[in-house]
Amino acid sequence: MTGPSPTMQAVLDRLATEDAGLVDPTTLRPQHGRALAELTNMRWNADLPAVREARNVMHAGLPGRWIVPEDDTGTDAILHVHGGGWAFCSVATHEAASRRLANACGCPVLTVDYRLAPEHPYPAGLDDILRAWGARDPARHWSMAGDSAGANLALAATLRLSAADTALPAALLLFYGVYGADFETESYRARENGPGLTRAKMMRYWDWYAAPALRDDPCVAPLAAQDAALAALPPLYLNAAGLDPLLSDTERLVERLRDLGRNDRFDRIEGVVHGFMQMGAALPEARDAFDRAGAAFRHITSTAARGGVAQQGGRP
């Protein structure tokens, strides 16, 4: 079993010092845990990457952030679904990540604040993401991206859209996602106590988001989807962290996709913990992960049929 890379260990040592005396936010009242998670995540917005435009918006009635890179060509855009266990984090905590995603992919990124559990359990957050998707600018080809619970919501939204026989994202970029609620997987057991995300914390997130009786629904736990639904997905890019309790979730999803004859790109990034892409200001593996995702996205979109979509710049 490999441990943290030297750069990951340096970040973990920093966090141990900076967060000494803090408690697990999932053990607090939700509003207090949310405030603590917001404070601890905002540190990663240091040294924000430069972009052409970054502004606040209202999109489908949801507060959001519209970020445009310098090399935007006006053809594509990404709806970025932030993670946080369906309960924490926000547009603000993911500002740096959204900027890195925009720069890596060469297109604007729209992030919205969706309703959070436990005050708003399933399907509230998913419904908000679908509402944001439905209000997208038709002048662009839209894709979706998400990290952790955001990857769950992006994939669940796509499954819902596919079942409704409506327009799908051009691509899905899914980073260390949560796709099932099996807490006995190899990675849940191997990384039960972290570092970083723990098995107990993930179980609390699940309890806030969806009751056990709902977890056979593919829009709650996408690993429950039928083969035909997975086969109909648009091109995917997936990654996973080698030191993550959720690693097996992605590996199980990739195995099912491979069995269906798909060749979606998957990067297993060793020596890093869950949520590592948030740490781009301090972690070279995070910056490299965005570059990998951007290369996959550019390949997918450059080979896709354009379908006569207008080439003018769009707005959310």
PDB file of C-alpha atoms in Angstrom:
ATOM      1  CA  MET A   1       0.000   0.000   0.000  1.00  0.00           C
ATOM      2  CA  THR A   2       1.578   3.277  -1.088  1.00  0.00           C
ATOM      3  CA  GLY A   3       1.525   6.388   1.053  1.00  0.00           C
ATOM      4  CA  PRO A   4       1.317  10.091   0.255  1.00  0.00           C
ATOM      5  CA  SER A   5       3.718  11.564  -2.258  1.00  0.00           C
ATOM      6  CA  PRO A   6       6.293  13.985  -0.796  1.00  0.00           C
ATOM      7  CA  THR A   7       4.294  16.981  -2.011  1.00  0.00           C
ATOM      8  CA  MET A   8       1.029  15.526  -0.717  1.00  0.00           C
ATOM      9  CA  GLN A   9       2.649  14.811   2.648  1.00  0.00           C
ATOM     10  CA  ALA A  10       3.856  18.407   2.844  1.00  0.00           C
ATOM     11  CA  VAL A  11       0.279  19.596   2.328  1.00  0.00           C
ATOM     12  CA  LEU A  12      -1.033  17.137   4.932  1.00  0.00           C
ATOM     13  CA  ASP A  13       1.580  18.383   7.412  1.00  0.00           C
ATOM     14  CA  ARG A  14       0.511  21.962   6.719  1.00  0.00           C
ATOM     15  CA  LEU A  15      -3.149  21.078   7.291  1.00  0.00           C
ATOM     16  CA  ALA A  16      -2.328  19.304  10.543  1.00  0.00           C
ATOM     17  CA  THR A  17      -0.808  22.541  11.801  1.00  0.00           C
ATOM     18  CA  GLU A  18      -3.384  24.957  10.424  1.00  0.00           C
ATOM     19  CA  ASP A  19      -6.376  22.866  11.493  1.00  0.00           C
ATOM     20  CA  ALA A  20      -5.134  21.785  14.915  1.00  0.00           C
ATOM     21  CA  GLY A  21      -8.064  21.804  17.322  1.00  0.00           C
ATOM     22  CA  LEU A  22     -10.755  21.771  14.628  1.00  0.00           C
ATOM     23  CA  VAL A  23     -13.369  19.044  14.575  1.00  0.00           C
ATOM     24  CA  ASP A  24     -14.881  16.992  11.774  1.00  0.00           C
ATOM     25  CA  PRO A  25     -17.527  19.335  10.329  1.00  0.00           C
ATOM     26  CA  THR A  26     -19.958  16.452   9.760  1.00  0.00           C
ATOM     27  CA  THR A  27     -20.181  16.004  13.552  1.00  0.00           C
ATOM     28  CA  LEU A  28     -21.509  19.560  14.009  1.00  0.00           C
ATOM     29  CA  ARG A  29     -24.933  20.986  13.357  1.00  0.00           C
ATOM     30  CA  PRO A  30     -25.180  21.301   9.580  1.00  0.00           C
ATOM     31  CA  GLN A  31     -25.040  25.091   9.480  1.00  0.00           C
ATOM     32  CA  HIS A  32     -21.975  25.134  11.729  1.00  0.00           C
ATOM     33  CA  GLY A  33     -20.264  22.339   9.830  1.00  0.00           C
ATOM     34  CA  ARG A  34     -20.978  24.140   6.598  1.00  0.00           C
ATOM     35  CA  ALA A  35     -19.428  27.353   7.910  1.00  0.00           C
ATOM     36  CA  LEU A  36     -16.319  25.496   9.070  1.00  0.00           C
ATOM     37  CA  ALA A  37     -15.959  23.690   5.746  1.00  0.00           C
ATOM     38  CA  GLU A  38     -16.298  27.014   3.939  1.00  0.00           C
ATOM     39  CA  LEU A  39     -13.522  28.575   6.015  1.00  0.00           C
ATOM     40  CA  THR A  40     -11.108  25.685   5.620  1.00  0.00           C
ATOM     41  CA  ASN A  41     -11.700  25.346   1.874  1.00  0.00           C
ATOM     42  CA  MET A  42     -11.284  29.031   1.094  1.00  0.00           C
ATOM     43  CA  ARG A  43      -7.536  28.775   1.754  1.00  0.00           C
ATOM     44  CA  TRP A  44      -7.139  27.115  -1.647  1.00  0.00           C
ATOM     45  CA  ASN A  45      -8.183  30.338  -3.403  1.00  0.00           C
ATOM     46  CA  ALA A  46      -4.734  31.830  -2.819  1.00  0.00           C
ATOM     47  CA  ASP A  47      -2.900  32.879  -5.989  1.00  0.00           C
ATOM     48  CA  LEU A  48      -5.954  32.548  -8.213  1.00  0.00           C
ATOM     49  CA  PRO A  49      -5.132  31.660 -11.830  1.00  0.00           C
ATOM     50  CA  ALA A  50      -5.635  34.551 -14.238  1.00  0.00           C
ATOM     51  CA  VAL A  51      -8.654  34.433 -16.565  1.00  0.00           C
ATOM     52  CA  ARG A  52     -10.219  36.817 -19.050  1.00  0.00           C
ATOM     53  CA  GLU A  53     -13.432  37.242 -17.082  1.00  0.00           C
ATOM     54  CA  ALA A  54     -14.810  36.138 -13.720  1.00  0.00           C
ATOM     55  CA  ARG A  55     -18.160  37.495 -12.615  1.00  0.00           C
ATOM     56  CA  ASN A  56     -21.150  36.701 -10.456  1.00  0.00           C
ATOM     57  CA  VAL A  57     -24.366  35.709 -12.207  1.00  0.00           C
ATOM     58  CA  MET A  58     -27.874  34.511 -11.541  1.00  0.00           C
ATOM     59  CA  HIS A  59     -28.593  31.438 -13.625  1.00  0.00           C
ATOM     60  CA  ALA A  60     -31.989  29.728 -13.558  1.00  0.00           C
ATOM     61  CA  GLY A  61     -32.614  31.513 -10.272  1.00  0.00           C
ATOM     62  CA  LEU A  62     -29.402  30.128  -8.735  1.00  0.00           C
ATOM     63  CA  PRO A  63     -26.404  32.233  -7.667  1.00  0.00           C
ATOM     64  CA  GLY A  64     -23.424  31.358  -9.829  1.00  0.00           C
ATOM     65  CA  ARG A  65     -20.019  32.228 -11.149  1.00  0.00           C
ATOM     66  CA  TRP A  66     -19.147  32.596 -14.847  1.00  0.00           C
ATOM     67  CA  ILE A  67     -15.438  32.225 -15.637  1.00  0.00           C
ATOM     68  CA  VAL A  68     -13.975  32.721 -19.109  1.00  0.00           C
ATOM     69  CA  PRO A  69     -10.389  31.767 -19.994  1.00  0.00           C
ATOM     70  CA  GLU A  70      -8.156  33.822 -22.251  1.00  0.00           C
ATOM     71  CA  ASP A  71      -8.301  31.266 -25.079  1.00  0.00           C
ATOM     72  CA  ASP A  72     -12.086  30.859 -25.215  1.00  0.00           C
ATOM     73  CA  THR A  73     -13.228  30.300 -28.815  1.00  0.00           C
ATOM     74  CA  GLY A  74     -16.936  30.686 -28.131  1.00  0.00           C
ATOM     75  CA  THR A  75     -17.905  27.118 -29.007  1.00  0.00           C
ATOM     76  CA  ASP A  76     -17.997  25.193 -25.723  1.00  0.00           C
ATOM     77  CA  ALA A  77     -18.901  25.655 -22.058  1.00  0.00           C
ATOM     78  CA  ILE A  78     -18.947  23.504 -18.925  1.00  0.00           C
ATOM     79  CA  LEU A  79     -21.462  23.332 -16.095  1.00  0.00           C
ATOM     80  CA  HIS A  80     -19.225  22.632 -13.108  1.00  0.00           C
ATOM     81  CA  VAL A  81     -20.915  20.937 -10.146  1.00  0.00           C
ATOM     82  CA  HIS A  82     -18.988  21.520  -6.934  1.00  0.00           C
ATOM     83  CA  GLY A  83     -18.432  18.758  -4.419  1.00  0.00           C
ATOM     84  CA  GLY A  84     -18.762  18.782  -0.640  1.00  0.00           C
ATOM     85  CA  GLY A  85     -20.716  15.677   0.322  1.00  0.00           C
ATOM     86  CA  TRP A  86     -23.969  17.150  -1.038  1.00  0.00           C
ATOM     87  CA  ALA A  87     -23.919  19.254   2.140  1.00  0.00           C
ATOM     88  CA  PHE A  88     -20.912  21.593   2.138  1.00  0.00           C
ATOM     89  CA  CYS A  89     -18.900  23.917  -0.118  1.00  0.00           C
ATOM     90  CA  SER A  90     -20.050  26.448  -2.674  1.00  0.00           C
ATOM     91  CA  VAL A  91     -19.244  28.491  -5.737  1.00  0.00           C
ATOM     92  CA  ALA A  92     -16.805  30.440  -3.557  1.00  0.00           C
ATOM     93  CA  THR A  93     -14.858  27.434  -2.257  1.00  0.00           C
ATOM     94  CA  HIS A  94     -14.415  26.155  -5.818  1.00  0.00           C
ATOM     95  CA  GLU A  95     -13.318  29.436  -7.401  1.00  0.00           C
ATOM     96  CA  ALA A  96      -9.723  28.331  -7.968  1.00  0.00           C
ATOM     97  CA  ALA A  97     -10.820  24.908  -9.204  1.00  0.00           C
ATOM     98  CA  SER A  98     -13.280  26.482 -11.643  1.00  0.00           C
ATOM     99  CA  ARG A  99     -10.565  28.778 -12.977  1.00  0.00           C
ATOM    100  CA  ARG A 100      -8.128  25.911 -13.457  1.00  0.00           C
ATOM    101  CA  LEU A 101     -10.829  23.889 -15.198  1.00  0.00           C
ATOM    102  CA  ALA A 102     -11.664  26.783 -17.525  1.00  0.00           C
ATOM    103  CA  ASN A 103      -8.010  27.356 -18.408  1.00  0.00           C
ATOM    104  CA  ALA A 104      -7.314  23.654 -18.924  1.00  0.00           C
ATOM    105  CA  CYS A 105     -10.356  23.118 -21.156  1.00  0.00           C
ATOM    106  CA  GLY A 106     -10.200  26.418 -23.038  1.00  0.00           C
ATOM    107  CA  CYS A 107     -13.844  27.299 -22.469  1.00  0.00           C
ATOM    108  CA  PRO A 108     -16.056  29.076 -19.922  1.00  0.00           C
ATOM    109  CA  VAL A 109     -17.076  27.343 -16.732  1.00  0.00           C
ATOM    110  CA  LEU A 110     -20.362  28.022 -14.961  1.00  0.00           C
ATOM    111  CA  THR A 111     -20.654  26.965 -11.316  1.00  0.00           C
ATOM    112  CA  VAL A 112     -23.926  27.337  -9.397  1.00  0.00           C
ATOM    113  CA  ASP A 113     -24.921  27.106  -5.748  1.00  0.00           C
ATOM    114  CA  TYR A 114     -27.455  24.281  -5.507  1.00  0.00           C
ATOM    115  CA  ARG A 115     -29.519  23.353  -2.448  1.00  0.00           C
ATOM    116  CA  LEU A 116     -27.616  21.362   0.161  1.00  0.00           C
ATOM    117  CA  ALA A 117     -28.432  18.472   2.483  1.00  0.00           C
ATOM    118  CA  PRO A 118     -29.549  17.700   5.124  1.00  0.00           C
ATOM    119  CA  GLU A 119     -31.979  20.606   4.951  1.00  0.00           C
ATOM    120  CA  HIS A 120     -32.537  19.765   1.285  1.00  0.00           C
ATOM    121  CA  PRO A 121     -31.881  16.043   0.714  1.00  0.00           C
ATOM    122  CA  TYR A 122     -32.233  14.184  -2.570  1.00  0.00           C
ATOM    123  CA  PRO A 123     -33.519  15.174  -5.070  1.00  0.00           C
ATOM    124  CA  ALA A 124     -33.238  18.916  -4.325  1.00  0.00           C
ATOM    125  CA  GLY A 125     -29.621  19.400  -5.386  1.00  0.00           C
ATOM    126  CA  LEU A 126     -30.053  17.222  -8.458  1.00  0.00           C
ATOM    127  CA  ASP A 127     -33.187  19.134  -9.448  1.00  0.00           C
ATOM    128  CA  ASP A 128     -31.234  22.402  -9.216  1.00  0.00           C
ATOM    129  CA  ILE A 129     -28.459  21.076 -11.449  1.00  0.00           C
ATOM    130  CA  LEU A 130     -31.029  19.937 -13.999  1.00  0.00           C
ATOM    131  CA  ARG A 131     -32.656  23.367 -13.832  1.00  0.00           C
ATOM    132  CA  ALA A 132     -29.282  24.998 -14.464  1.00  0.00           C
ATOM    133  CA  TRP A 133     -28.677  22.624 -17.371  1.00  0.00           C
ATOM    134  CA  GLY A 134     -32.057  23.458 -18.875  1.00  0.00           C
ATOM    135  CA  ALA A 135     -31.238  27.186 -18.862  1.00  0.00           C
ATOM    136  CA  ARG A 136     -27.898  26.820 -20.659  1.00  0.00           C
ATOM    137  CA  ASP A 137     -26.933  29.071 -23.563  1.00  0.00           C
ATOM    138  CA  PRO A 138     -27.833  27.264 -26.828  1.00  0.00           C
ATOM    139  CA  ALA A 139     -25.036  29.055 -28.715  1.00  0.00           C
ATOM    140  CA  ARG A 140     -22.470  26.728 -27.140  1.00  0.00           C
ATOM    141  CA  HIS A 141     -21.819  22.997 -26.824  1.00  0.00           C
ATOM    142  CA  TRP A 142     -22.202  22.251 -23.116  1.00  0.00           C
ATOM    143  CA  SER A 143     -20.499  19.598 -21.026  1.00  0.00           C
ATOM    144  CA  MET A 144     -20.615  18.839 -17.297  1.00  0.00           C
ATOM    145  CA  ALA A 145     -17.868  18.378 -14.728  1.00  0.00           C
ATOM    146  CA  GLY A 146     -17.913  17.598 -11.029  1.00  0.00           C
ATOM    147  CA  ASP A 147     -15.738  16.529  -8.133  1.00  0.00           C
ATOM    148  CA  SER A 148     -16.747  14.039  -5.431  1.00  0.00           C
ATOM    149  CA  ALA A 149     -20.476  14.538  -4.726  1.00  0.00           C
ATOM    150  CA  GLY A 150     -20.461  16.967  -7.643  1.00  0.00           C
ATOM    151  CA  ALA A 151     -19.369  14.101  -9.900  1.00  0.00           C
ATOM    152  CA  ASN A 152     -22.271  12.074  -8.508  1.00  0.00           C
ATOM    153  CA  LEU A 153     -24.699  14.875  -9.349  1.00  0.00           C
ATOM    154  CA  ALA A 154     -23.254  15.441 -12.824  1.00  0.00           C
ATOM    155  CA  LEU A 155     -23.508  11.746 -13.673  1.00  0.00           C
ATOM    156  CA  ALA A 156     -26.957  11.412 -12.097  1.00  0.00           C
ATOM    157  CA  ALA A 157     -28.188  14.440 -14.024  1.00  0.00           C
ATOM    158  CA  THR A 158     -26.928  12.911 -17.266  1.00  0.00           C
ATOM    159  CA  LEU A 159     -28.677   9.619 -16.505  1.00  0.00           C
ATOM    160  CA  ARG A 160     -31.887  11.546 -15.842  1.00  0.00           C
ATOM    161  CA  LEU A 161     -31.504  13.492 -19.107  1.00  0.00           C
ATOM    162  CA  SER A 162     -30.837  10.298 -21.039  1.00  0.00           C
ATOM    163  CA  ALA A 163     -33.931   8.619 -19.591  1.00  0.00           C
ATOM    164  CA  ALA A 164     -35.956  11.644 -20.689  1.00  0.00           C
ATOM    165  CA  ASP A 165     -34.472  11.405 -24.197  1.00  0.00           C
ATOM    166  CA  THR A 166     -33.264  15.003 -24.113  1.00  0.00           C
ATOM    167  CA  ALA A 167     -29.983  16.719 -24.959  1.00  0.00           C
ATOM    168  CA  LEU A 168     -26.962  15.252 -23.176  1.00  0.00           C
ATOM    169  CA  PRO A 169     -23.671  16.906 -22.249  1.00  0.00           C
ATOM    170  CA  ALA A 170     -21.031  16.702 -24.946  1.00  0.00           C
ATOM    171  CA  ALA A 171     -18.658  15.249 -22.345  1.00  0.00           C
ATOM    172  CA  LEU A 172     -18.521  14.433 -18.644  1.00  0.00           C
ATOM    173  CA  LEU A 173     -15.415  15.184 -16.582  1.00  0.00           C
ATOM    174  CA  LEU A 174     -15.738  13.285 -13.294  1.00  0.00           C
ATOM    175  CA  PHE A 175     -13.162  13.704 -10.537  1.00  0.00           C
ATOM    176  CA  TYR A 176     -12.919  11.166  -7.657  1.00  0.00           C
ATOM    177  CA  GLY A 177     -16.663  10.711  -7.631  1.00  0.00           C
ATOM    178  CA  VAL A 178     -19.016   8.981  -5.209  1.00  0.00           C
ATOM    179  CA  TYR A 179     -21.098   6.529  -7.221  1.00  0.00           C
ATOM    180  CA  GLY A 180     -22.326   3.972  -4.688  1.00  0.00           C
ATOM    181  CA  ALA A 181     -23.100   3.449  -1.025  1.00  0.00           C
ATOM    182  CA  ASP A 182     -21.227   0.190  -0.446  1.00  0.00           C
ATOM    183  CA  PHE A 183     -19.011   0.909   2.555  1.00  0.00           C
ATOM    184  CA  GLU A 184     -17.353  -2.524   2.414  1.00  0.00           C
ATOM    185  CA  THR A 185     -15.324  -1.932  -0.750  1.00  0.00           C
ATOM    186  CA  GLU A 186     -11.590  -2.511  -0.799  1.00  0.00           C
ATOM    187  CA  SER A 187     -10.792   1.208  -0.682  1.00  0.00           C
ATOM    188  CA  TYR A 188     -13.310   2.009   2.056  1.00  0.00           C
ATOM    189  CA  ARG A 189     -11.648  -0.599   4.235  1.00  0.00           C
ATOM    190  CA  ALA A 190      -8.074   0.268   3.264  1.00  0.00           C
ATOM    191  CA  ARG A 191      -8.598   4.013   3.798  1.00  0.00           C
ATOM    192  CA  GLU A 192     -11.197   3.840   6.536  1.00  0.00           C
ATOM    193  CA  ASN A 193      -9.369   6.464   8.594  1.00  0.00           C
ATOM    194  CA  GLY A 194      -8.021   8.622   5.792  1.00  0.00           C
ATOM    195  CA  PRO A 195      -5.841  10.567   5.447  1.00  0.00           C
ATOM    196  CA  GLY A 196      -8.432  13.173   4.597  1.00  0.00           C
ATOM    197  CA  LEU A 197     -11.855  11.729   3.918  1.00  0.00           C
ATOM    198  CA  THR A 198     -12.849   8.850   6.195  1.00  0.00           C
ATOM    199  CA  ARG A 199     -15.377   6.061   5.928  1.00  0.00           C
ATOM    200  CA  ALA A 200     -17.381   7.418   8.882  1.00  0.00           C
ATOM    201  CA  LYS A 201     -17.534  10.901   7.408  1.00  0.00           C
ATOM    202  CA  MET A 202     -18.743   9.525   4.074  1.00  0.00           C
ATOM    203  CA  MET A 203     -21.436   7.522   5.833  1.00  0.00           C
ATOM    204  CA  ARG A 204     -22.663  10.666   7.555  1.00  0.00           C
ATOM    205  CA  TYR A 205     -22.782  12.502   4.239  1.00  0.00           C
ATOM    206  CA  TRP A 206     -24.881   9.690   2.793  1.00  0.00           C
ATOM    207  CA  ASP A 207     -27.241   9.731   5.772  1.00  0.00           C
ATOM    208  CA  TRP A 208     -27.783  13.450   5.235  1.00  0.00           C
ATOM    209  CA  TYR A 209     -28.351  13.084   1.500  1.00  0.00           C
ATOM    210  CA  ALA A 210     -30.438   9.960   0.912  1.00  0.00           C
ATOM    211  CA  ALA A 211     -32.079   7.337   3.106  1.00  0.00           C
ATOM    212  CA  PRO A 212     -30.927   3.727   2.565  1.00  0.00           C
ATOM    213  CA  ALA A 213     -34.207   2.877   0.828  1.00  0.00           C
ATOM    214  CA  LEU A 214     -33.337   5.349  -1.936  1.00  0.00           C
ATOM    215  CA  ARG A 215     -29.826   4.128  -2.648  1.00  0.00           C
ATOM    216  CA  ASP A 216     -30.843   1.639  -5.326  1.00  0.00           C
ATOM    217  CA  ASP A 217     -31.952   4.548  -7.504  1.00  0.00           C
ATOM    218  CA  PRO A 218     -29.335   5.217 -10.221  1.00  0.00           C
ATOM    219  CA  CYS A 219     -29.900   8.945  -9.796  1.00  0.00           C
ATOM    220  CA  VAL A 220     -28.790   8.560  -6.172  1.00  0.00           C
ATOM    221  CA  ALA A 221     -26.079   5.926  -6.658  1.00  0.00           C
ATOM    222  CA  PRO A 222     -25.127   5.740 -10.359  1.00  0.00           C
ATOM    223  CA  LEU A 223     -23.483   2.321  -9.961  1.00  0.00           C
ATOM    224  CA  ALA A 224     -27.054   1.011  -9.689  1.00  0.00           C
ATOM    225  CA  ALA A 225     -27.698   2.030 -13.323  1.00  0.00           C
ATOM    226  CA  GLN A 226     -28.497  -0.648 -15.877  1.00  0.00           C
ATOM    227  CA  ASP A 227     -25.912  -1.474 -18.524  1.00  0.00           C
ATOM    228  CA  ALA A 228     -27.988   0.152 -21.258  1.00  0.00           C
ATOM    229  CA  ALA A 229     -28.046   3.442 -19.351  1.00  0.00           C
ATOM    230  CA  LEU A 230     -24.279   3.432 -18.880  1.00  0.00           C
ATOM    231  CA  ALA A 231     -23.706   2.465 -22.504  1.00  0.00           C
ATOM    232  CA  ALA A 232     -25.733   5.495 -23.626  1.00  0.00           C
ATOM    233  CA  LEU A 233     -23.615   8.013 -21.719  1.00  0.00           C
ATOM    234  CA  PRO A 234     -21.628  10.631 -23.627  1.00  0.00           C
ATOM    235  CA  PRO A 235     -17.806  10.407 -23.600  1.00  0.00           C
ATOM    236  CA  LEU A 236     -16.385  10.437 -20.074  1.00  0.00           C
ATOM    237  CA  TYR A 237     -13.118  11.407 -18.487  1.00  0.00           C
ATOM    238  CA  LEU A 238     -12.654   9.962 -15.000  1.00  0.00           C
ATOM    239  CA  ASN A 239      -9.957  10.207 -12.407  1.00  0.00           C
ATOM    240  CA  ALA A 240      -9.497   8.883  -8.884  1.00  0.00           C
ATOM    241  CA  ALA A 241      -7.117   9.464  -5.994  1.00  0.00           C
ATOM    242  CA  GLY A 242      -4.973   6.549  -4.915  1.00  0.00           C
ATOM    243  CA  LEU A 243      -5.441   7.276  -1.174  1.00  0.00           C
ATOM    244  CA  ASP A 244      -9.188   7.787  -1.296  1.00  0.00           C
ATOM    245  CA  PRO A 245     -11.931   5.709   0.376  1.00  0.00           C
ATOM    246  CA  LEU A 246     -13.916   6.362  -2.818  1.00  0.00           C
ATOM    247  CA  LEU A 247     -11.286   4.875  -5.141  1.00  0.00           C
ATOM    248  CA  SER A 248     -13.228   1.633  -5.581  1.00  0.00           C
ATOM    249  CA  ASP A 249     -16.330   3.564  -6.649  1.00  0.00           C
ATOM    250  CA  THR A 250     -14.543   4.905  -9.715  1.00  0.00           C
ATOM    251  CA  GLU A 251     -12.751   1.644 -10.414  1.00  0.00           C
ATOM    252  CA  ARG A 252     -16.056  -0.249 -10.334  1.00  0.00           C
ATOM    253  CA  LEU A 253     -17.621   2.270 -12.707  1.00  0.00           C
ATOM    254  CA  VAL A 254     -14.646   2.048 -15.069  1.00  0.00           C
ATOM    255  CA  GLU A 255     -14.811  -1.759 -15.023  1.00  0.00           C
ATOM    256  CA  ARG A 256     -18.473  -1.673 -15.996  1.00  0.00           C
ATOM    257  CA  LEU A 257     -17.786   0.800 -18.794  1.00  0.00           C
ATOM    258  CA  ARG A 258     -14.949  -1.385 -20.085  1.00  0.00           C
ATOM    259  CA  ASP A 259     -17.219  -4.451 -20.028  1.00  0.00           C
ATOM    260  CA  LEU A 260     -19.634  -2.517 -22.229  1.00  0.00           C
ATOM    261  CA  GLY A 261     -16.901  -1.950 -24.811  1.00  0.00           C
ATOM    262  CA  ARG A 262     -16.312   1.704 -23.951  1.00  0.00           C
ATOM    263  CA  ASN A 263     -12.824   3.181 -23.778  1.00  0.00           C
ATOM    264  CA  ASP A 264     -13.391   6.261 -21.632  1.00  0.00           C
ATOM    265  CA  ARG A 265     -10.113   7.618 -20.290  1.00  0.00           C
ATOM    266  CA  PHE A 266      -9.370   6.911 -16.634  1.00  0.00           C
ATOM    267  CA  ASP A 267      -6.443   8.257 -14.624  1.00  0.00           C
ATOM    268  CA  ARG A 268      -5.661   6.764 -11.226  1.00  0.00           C
ATOM    269  CA  ILE A 269      -3.443   9.341  -9.547  1.00  0.00           C
ATOM    270  CA  GLU A 270      -1.259   7.768  -6.898  1.00  0.00           C
ATOM    271  CA  GLY A 271      -0.056   9.341  -3.678  1.00  0.00           C
ATOM    272  CA  VAL A 272      -2.888  11.856  -3.290  1.00  0.00           C
ATOM    273  CA  VAL A 273      -5.975  12.046  -1.099  1.00  0.00           C
ATOM    274  CA  HIS A 274      -9.630  12.715  -1.791  1.00  0.00           C
ATOM    275  CA  GLY A 275     -10.246  16.329  -2.773  1.00  0.00           C
ATOM    276  CA  PHE A 276      -6.670  16.895  -3.906  1.00  0.00           C
ATOM    277  CA  MET A 277      -7.699  18.953  -6.955  1.00  0.00           C
ATOM    278  CA  GLN A 278      -8.908  21.670  -4.588  1.00  0.00           C
ATOM    279  CA  MET A 279      -5.286  22.112  -3.487  1.00  0.00           C
ATOM    280  CA  GLY A 280      -3.870  23.468  -6.739  1.00  0.00           C
ATOM    281  CA  ALA A 281      -2.201  26.443  -5.074  1.00  0.00           C
ATOM    282  CA  ALA A 282       0.060  24.069  -3.136  1.00  0.00           C
ATOM    283  CA  LEU A 283      -0.021  20.710  -4.924  1.00  0.00           C
ATOM    284  CA  PRO A 284       1.550  20.073  -8.356  1.00  0.00           C
ATOM    285  CA  GLU A 285      -0.426  16.837  -8.725  1.00  0.00           C
ATOM    286  CA  ALA A 286      -3.612  18.921  -8.644  1.00  0.00           C
ATOM    287  CA  ARG A 287      -2.420  21.225 -11.393  1.00  0.00           C
ATOM    288  CA  ASP A 288      -1.342  18.244 -13.476  1.00  0.00           C
ATOM    289  CA  ALA A 289      -4.755  16.611 -12.949  1.00  0.00           C
ATOM    290  CA  PHE A 290      -6.496  19.648 -14.440  1.00  0.00           C
ATOM    291  CA  ASP A 291      -4.106  19.526 -17.387  1.00  0.00           C
ATOM    292  CA  ARG A 292      -4.961  15.864 -17.954  1.00  0.00           C
ATOM    293  CA  ALA A 293      -8.678  16.573 -17.767  1.00  0.00           C
ATOM    294  CA  GLY A 294      -8.303  19.501 -20.137  1.00  0.00           C
ATOM    295  CA  ALA A 295      -6.410  17.412 -22.671  1.00  0.00           C
ATOM    296  CA  ALA A 296      -9.129  14.748 -22.556  1.00  0.00           C
ATOM    297  CA  PHE A 297     -11.844  17.386 -22.917  1.00  0.00           C
ATOM    298  CA  ARG A 298     -10.144  19.047 -25.883  1.00  0.00           C
ATOM    299  CA  HIS A 299      -9.759  15.670 -27.576  1.00  0.00           C
ATOM    300  CA  ILE A 300     -13.423  14.796 -27.049  1.00  0.00           C
ATOM    301  CA  THR A 301     -14.741  18.137 -28.237  1.00  0.00           C
ATOM    302  CA  SER A 302     -12.360  18.429 -31.196  1.00  0.00           C
ATOM    303  CA  THR A 303     -13.541  15.110 -32.600  1.00  0.00           C
ATOM    304  CA  ALA A 304     -17.245  15.647 -31.934  1.00  0.00           C
ATOM    305  CA  ALA A 305     -19.608  16.793 -34.667  1.00  0.00           C
ATOM    306  CA  ARG A 306     -20.355  20.504 -34.296  1.00  0.00           C
ATOM    307  CA  GLY A 307     -23.885  20.300 -35.662  1.00  0.00           C
ATOM    308  CA  GLY A 308     -23.985  23.875 -36.959  1.00  0.00           C
ATOM    309  CA  VAL A 309     -23.908  25.527 -33.543  1.00  0.00           C
ATOM    310  CA  ALA A 310     -23.225  29.250 -33.769  1.00  0.00           C
ATOM    311  CA  GLN A 311     -19.647  30.285 -33.088  1.00  0.00           C
ATOM    312  CA  GLN A 312     -20.416  33.502 -31.246  1.00  0.00           C
ATOM    313  CA  GLY A 313     -19.567  33.981 -27.595  1.00  0.00           C
ATOM    314  CA  GLY A 314     -22.278  32.887 -25.201  1.00  0.00           C
ATOM    315  CA  ARG A 315     -23.492  33.866 -21.770  1.00  0.00           C
ATOM    316  CA  PRO A 316     -24.908  31.628 -19.046  1.00  0.00           C
TER     317      PRO A 316
END
